[in-house]
C-alpha positions as a printed NumPy array, in Angstrom:
array([[  0.   ,   0.   ,   0.   ],
       [  1.161,   3.513,  -0.852],
       [  0.042,   6.56 ,   1.139],
       [  0.459,  10.153,  -0.012],
       [  0.784,  12.789,   2.72 ],
       [  0.745,  16.499,   1.849],
       [  2.069,  19.308,   4.028],
       [  0.076,  22.357,   5.113],
       [ -2.339,  23.4  ,   2.347],
       [ -2.408,  27.209,   2.412],
       [ -5.577,  29.067,   1.458],
       [ -7.632,  28.858,  -1.699],
       [ -4.546,  28.861,  -3.955],
       [ -3.175,  25.815,  -2.139],
       [ -6.552,  24.05 ,  -2.272],
       [ -6.846,  24.732,  -5.997],
       [ -3.328,  23.453,  -6.664],
       [ -4.039,  20.241,  -4.772],
       [ -7.237,  19.705,  -6.745],
       [ -5.382,  20.109, -10.038],
       [ -2.46 ,  17.868,  -9.137],
       [ -3.899,  15.138,  -6.929],
       [ -5.573,  12.936,  -9.592],
       [ -2.307,  12.739, -11.524],
       [ -0.163,  12.137,  -8.446],
       [ -2.52 ,   9.517,  -7.09 ],
       [ -2.258,   7.569, -10.352],
       [  1.479,   8.085, -10.737],
       [  2.253,   6.786,  -7.245],
       [ -0.586,   4.232,  -7.088],
       [ -1.698,   5.766,  -3.791],
       [ -4.523,   4.038,  -1.958],
       [ -4.892,   6.669,   0.783],
       [ -4.305,  10.442,   0.759],
       [ -3.766,  12.537,   3.909],
       [ -3.315,  16.325,   3.955],
       [ -2.764,  18.89 ,   6.685],
       [ -5.58 ,  21.426,   6.246],
       [ -5.193,  23.741,   9.232],
       [ -4.43 ,  26.713,   6.949],
       [ -6.76 ,  25.745,   4.099],
       [ -9.146,  28.661,   4.719],
       [ -8.223,  32.11 ,   3.46 ],
       [ -6.148,  33.932,   6.095],
       [ -5.673,  30.84 ,   8.28 ],
       [ -7.631,  28.123,  10.004],
       [ -9.999,  25.633,   8.426],
       [-13.681,  26.03 ,   7.564],
       [-16.333,  23.546,   6.454],
       [-15.945,  24.924,   2.929],
       [-12.167,  24.465,   2.755],
       [-12.379,  21.02 ,   4.343],
       [-14.995,  19.898,   1.834],
       [-12.86 ,  21.254,  -0.998],
       [-10.035,  18.976,   0.141],
       [-12.332,  15.964,   0.453],
       [-13.853,  16.628,  -2.968],
       [-10.336,  16.845,  -4.411],
       [ -9.564,  13.294,  -3.276],
       [ -8.148,  13.717,   0.244],
       [ -9.276,  10.914,   2.572],
       [ -8.163,  12.288,   5.961],
       [ -7.423,  15.885,   7.043],
       [ -5.002,  16.596,   9.89 ],
       [ -4.609,  20.031,  11.469],
       [ -2.603,  21.973,  14.056],
       [ -2.452,  25.139,  16.084],
       [ -4.92 ,  27.13 ,  13.918],
       [ -7.645,  24.47 ,  13.836],
       [ -9.876,  26.091,  16.46 ],
       [ -9.47 ,  29.637,  15.121],
       [-12.637,  29.416,  12.996],
       [-15.538,  28.33 ,  15.18 ],
       [-17.666,  27.223,  12.236],
       [-15.486,  24.107,  11.928],
       [-16.363,  22.887,  15.438],
       [-19.469,  20.86 ,  14.433],
       [-17.49 ,  19.185,  11.643],
       [-14.762,  18.21 ,  14.096],
       [-17.383,  16.667,  16.368],
       [-18.724,  14.558,  13.492],
       [-15.375,  12.703,  13.443],
       [-15.644,  11.901,   9.747],
       [-12.028,  12.327,   8.768],
       [-10.984,  15.737,  10.172],
       [ -8.854,  15.514,  13.301],
       [ -7.214,  18.03 ,  15.638],
       [ -4.181,  17.56 ,  17.903],
       [ -4.883,  14.807,  20.429],
       [ -3.069,  16.63 ,  23.24 ],
       [ -5.597,  19.485,  23.308],
       [ -7.748,  19.827,  26.411],
       [-10.478,  17.144,  26.553],
       [-13.145,  19.857,  26.232],
       [-11.936,  20.748,  22.71 ],
       [-14.26 ,  19.678,  19.902],
       [-13.321,  16.692,  17.799],
       [-10.84 ,  13.879,  18.259],
       [ -7.091,  13.474,  17.949],
       [ -6.984,  10.312,  15.88 ],
       [ -8.989,   8.627,  13.163],
       [ -9.197,   5.091,  11.836],
       [ -9.411,   5.038,   8.061],
       [-11.075,   1.659,   8.05 ],
       [-10.397,   0.417,   4.54 ],
       [-11.053,  -3.346,   4.346],
       [ -7.866,  -3.835,   2.345],
       [ -5.6  ,  -1.628,   4.452],
       [ -6.852,   0.087,   7.624],
       [ -4.7  ,   2.983,   8.839],
       [ -4.832,   4.918,  12.11 ],
       [ -3.872,   8.58 ,  11.756],
       [ -2.785,  10.415,  14.921],
       [ -2.467,  14.217,  15.163],
       [ -0.182,  15.695,  17.846],
       [  1.079,  19.224,  18.475],
       [  4.419,  20.265,  19.896],
       [  4.917,  22.405,  22.992],
       [  8.275,  24.11 ,  22.288],
       [  7.653,  27.696,  21.023],
       [  3.982,  26.816,  20.536],
       [  0.749,  28.096,  22.059],
       [ -1.56 ,  27.359,  23.808],
       [ -0.09 ,  25.156,  26.577],
       [ -0.888,  21.53 ,  25.817],
       [ -0.501,  18.112,  27.382],
       [  2.71 ,  16.239,  26.641],
       [  2.674,  14.785,  23.104],
       [  4.852,  11.938,  24.413],
       [  2.404,  10.95 ,  27.15 ],
       [ -0.585,  11.478,  24.862],
       [  0.967,   9.173,  22.277],
       [  1.469,   6.499,  24.939],
       [ -2.208,   6.644,  25.887],
       [ -3.382,   6.459,  22.276],
       [ -1.071,   3.595,  21.394],
       [ -2.463,   1.595,  24.287],
       [ -5.921,   1.966,  22.708],
       [ -5.21 ,   1.67 ,  18.984],
       [ -5.108,  -1.902,  17.716],
       [ -4.332,  -1.142,  14.059],
       [ -0.676,  -1.927,  13.134],
       [ -0.518,   0.805,  10.481],
       [ -0.151,   4.151,  12.279],
       [  0.8  ,   7.505,  10.748],
       [  1.522,  10.443,  13.076],
       [  1.294,  14.079,  11.974],
       [  3.42 ,  15.963,  14.516],
       [  2.614,  19.652,  14.128],
       [  5.532,  21.325,  15.867],
       [  8.01 ,  24.198,  15.614],
       [ 11.227,  22.807,  17.066],
       [ 13.293,  20.31 ,  15.099],
       [ 14.643,  18.783,  18.304],
       [ 11.136,  18.108,  19.617],
       [ 10.147,  16.454,  16.334],
       [ 13.225,  14.249,  16.349],
       [ 12.731,  13.385,  20.006],
       [  9.154,  12.244,  19.504],
       [ 10.109,  10.265,  16.403],
       [ 12.835,   8.369,  18.268],
       [ 10.498,   7.892,  21.235],
       [  7.949,   6.265,  18.92 ],
       [ 10.46 ,   4.463,  16.7  ],
       [  9.247,   0.923,  16.096],
       [  5.851,   1.67 ,  17.672],
       [  4.299,   3.595,  14.768],
       [  4.729,   3.398,  11.011],
       [  5.648,   7.035,  10.399],
       [  6.17 ,  10.365,  12.171],
       [  5.737,  13.228,   9.705],
       [  6.482,  16.799,  10.769],
       [  4.276,  19.708,   9.747],
       [  3.848,  23.395,  10.699],
       [  7.048,  25.123,   9.479],
       [  5.968,  24.943,   5.801],
       [  9.566,  24.368,   4.632],
       [ 10.439,  20.909,   3.325],
       [ 13.43 ,  19.302,   5.007],
       [ 15.832,  16.906,   3.298],
       [ 16.129,  14.393,   6.134],
       [ 13.558,  11.736,   5.201],
       [ 14.719,   8.367,   6.505],
       [ 13.835,   5.098,   8.188],
       [ 14.829,   5.236,  11.865],
       [ 16.748,   2.326,  13.45 ],
       [ 13.609,   0.449,  14.513],
       [ 11.793,   1.044,  11.223],
       [  9.658,   4.175,  11.692],
       [  9.634,   6.505,   8.67 ],
       [ 10.47 ,  10.119,   9.512],
       [ 10.822,  13.595,   8.041],
       [ 11.187,  16.8  ,  10.074],
       [  8.817,  18.777,   7.864],
       [  6.797,  17.75 ,   4.836],
       [  6.505,  21.339,   3.558],
       [  3.409,  23.081,   2.209],
       [  1.136,  23.609,  -0.741],
       [  1.574,  27.346,  -1.207],
       [  3.335,  30.175,  -3.005],
       [  6.971,  29.669,  -3.951],
       [  7.838,  33.358,  -3.487],
       [  5.673,  33.869,  -0.433],
       [  6.594,  33.794,   3.249],
       [  5.203,  30.429,   4.334],
       [  2.289,  30.921,   1.932],
       [  1.553,  34.489,   3.088],
       [  1.892,  37.471,   0.751],
       [  5.411,  38.857,   1.366],
       [  4.746,  42.522,   2.139],
       [  2.233,  41.761,   4.879],
       [  4.431,  39.187,   6.592],
       [  7.46 ,  41.477,   6.415],
       [  5.534,  44.43 ,   7.853],
       [  4.277,  42.369,  10.794],
       [  7.782,  41.128,  11.576],
       [  9.349,  44.568,  11.041],
       [  6.897,  46.532,  13.197],
       [  5.476,  43.942,  15.598],
       [  2.007,  45.363,  14.9  ],
       [ -1.036,  43.25 ,  13.996],
       [ -1.607,  42.751,  10.283],
       [ -4.287,  40.828,   8.448],
       [ -2.559,  38.199,   6.338],
       [ -3.56 ,  37.274,   2.819],
       [ -2.36 ,  34.198,   0.975],
       [ -0.051,  34.536,  -2.013],
       [ -1.915,  33.33 ,  -5.132],
       [  1.135,  33.076,  -7.413],
       [  3.51 ,  30.213,  -8.318],
       [  1.9  ,  27.601,  -6.107],
       [  4.031,  24.547,  -5.346],
       [  2.944,  21.285,  -3.763],
       [  5.111,  19.325,  -1.323],
       [  4.464,  15.942,   0.221],
       [  5.843,  12.504,   0.934],
       [  5.074,   9.022,  -0.308],
       [  5.013,   6.166,   2.209],
       [  5.392,   2.668,   0.792],
       [  4.208,   0.041,   3.267],
       [  5.481,  -3.53 ,   3.377],
       [  2.374,  -5.714,   3.542],
       [  0.135,  -5.218,   6.566],
       [  2.815,  -5.426,   9.254],
       [  2.835,  -1.689,   9.923],
       [  6.344,  -1.244,   8.557],
       [  7.211,   1.323,   5.912],
       [  9.801,   0.156,   3.405],
       [ 10.407,   3.557,   1.845],
       [  9.704,   7.258,   2.41 ],
       [ 10.16 ,   9.58 ,  -0.544],
       [  9.692,  13.328,  -0.946],
       [  7.366,  14.352,  -3.773],
       [  7.003,  17.742,  -5.414],
       [  4.739,  19.38 ,  -7.979],
       [  6.237,  22.637,  -9.288],
       [  4.347,  25.836,  -9.979]])
């Protein structure tokens, strides 16, 4: 089984790029399951029912999220439906939605876990390490993909080594910049520090440059808009070995503007 995982899809331009490219990529890589991080899929940031449905209609099977998922309250009922959109599992129990989802395909069931880091991140959350331990004691599926939405490289590496051999893959999201460190860890877990994004090549993490620069230069609030030009798509391909839960290969994929 092959699984395609796409990094943070940014705004309408990112959603449109994914819709154009996904049918071709799914055929080219013979992908049975597609996962995408959609926490920035709405214009500005966050995720809405409209942007989530756009991703589903484009061929995405499961949507993971991160620190912006609760920014748009209209998504709360959709999170509670638990039909393929998940939020970080280490949020407070009162948060809407769930932190993992079983894509229960008869041929190849996969459990997808969403966790968020705590280093340089807000709001304060429960330990992703302890939360993972609890979830892994409950999940019986051998095929487990973790989206770890975190800022610090060290925290991502630490969680990956902590879970090495216990999950199929730990895939980093949030920084929007693809890293070149994809690998199989010593006990077999596939890992990459950050998958990247589906957003503007000449943007600042998908945001129109002048607005991001002005916010960083002045420290004053600015309303972001997403860069609609030269949209690139970044992701990874996971190739599983049978139904044992082991990934035989992790490969970066890229669709240019």
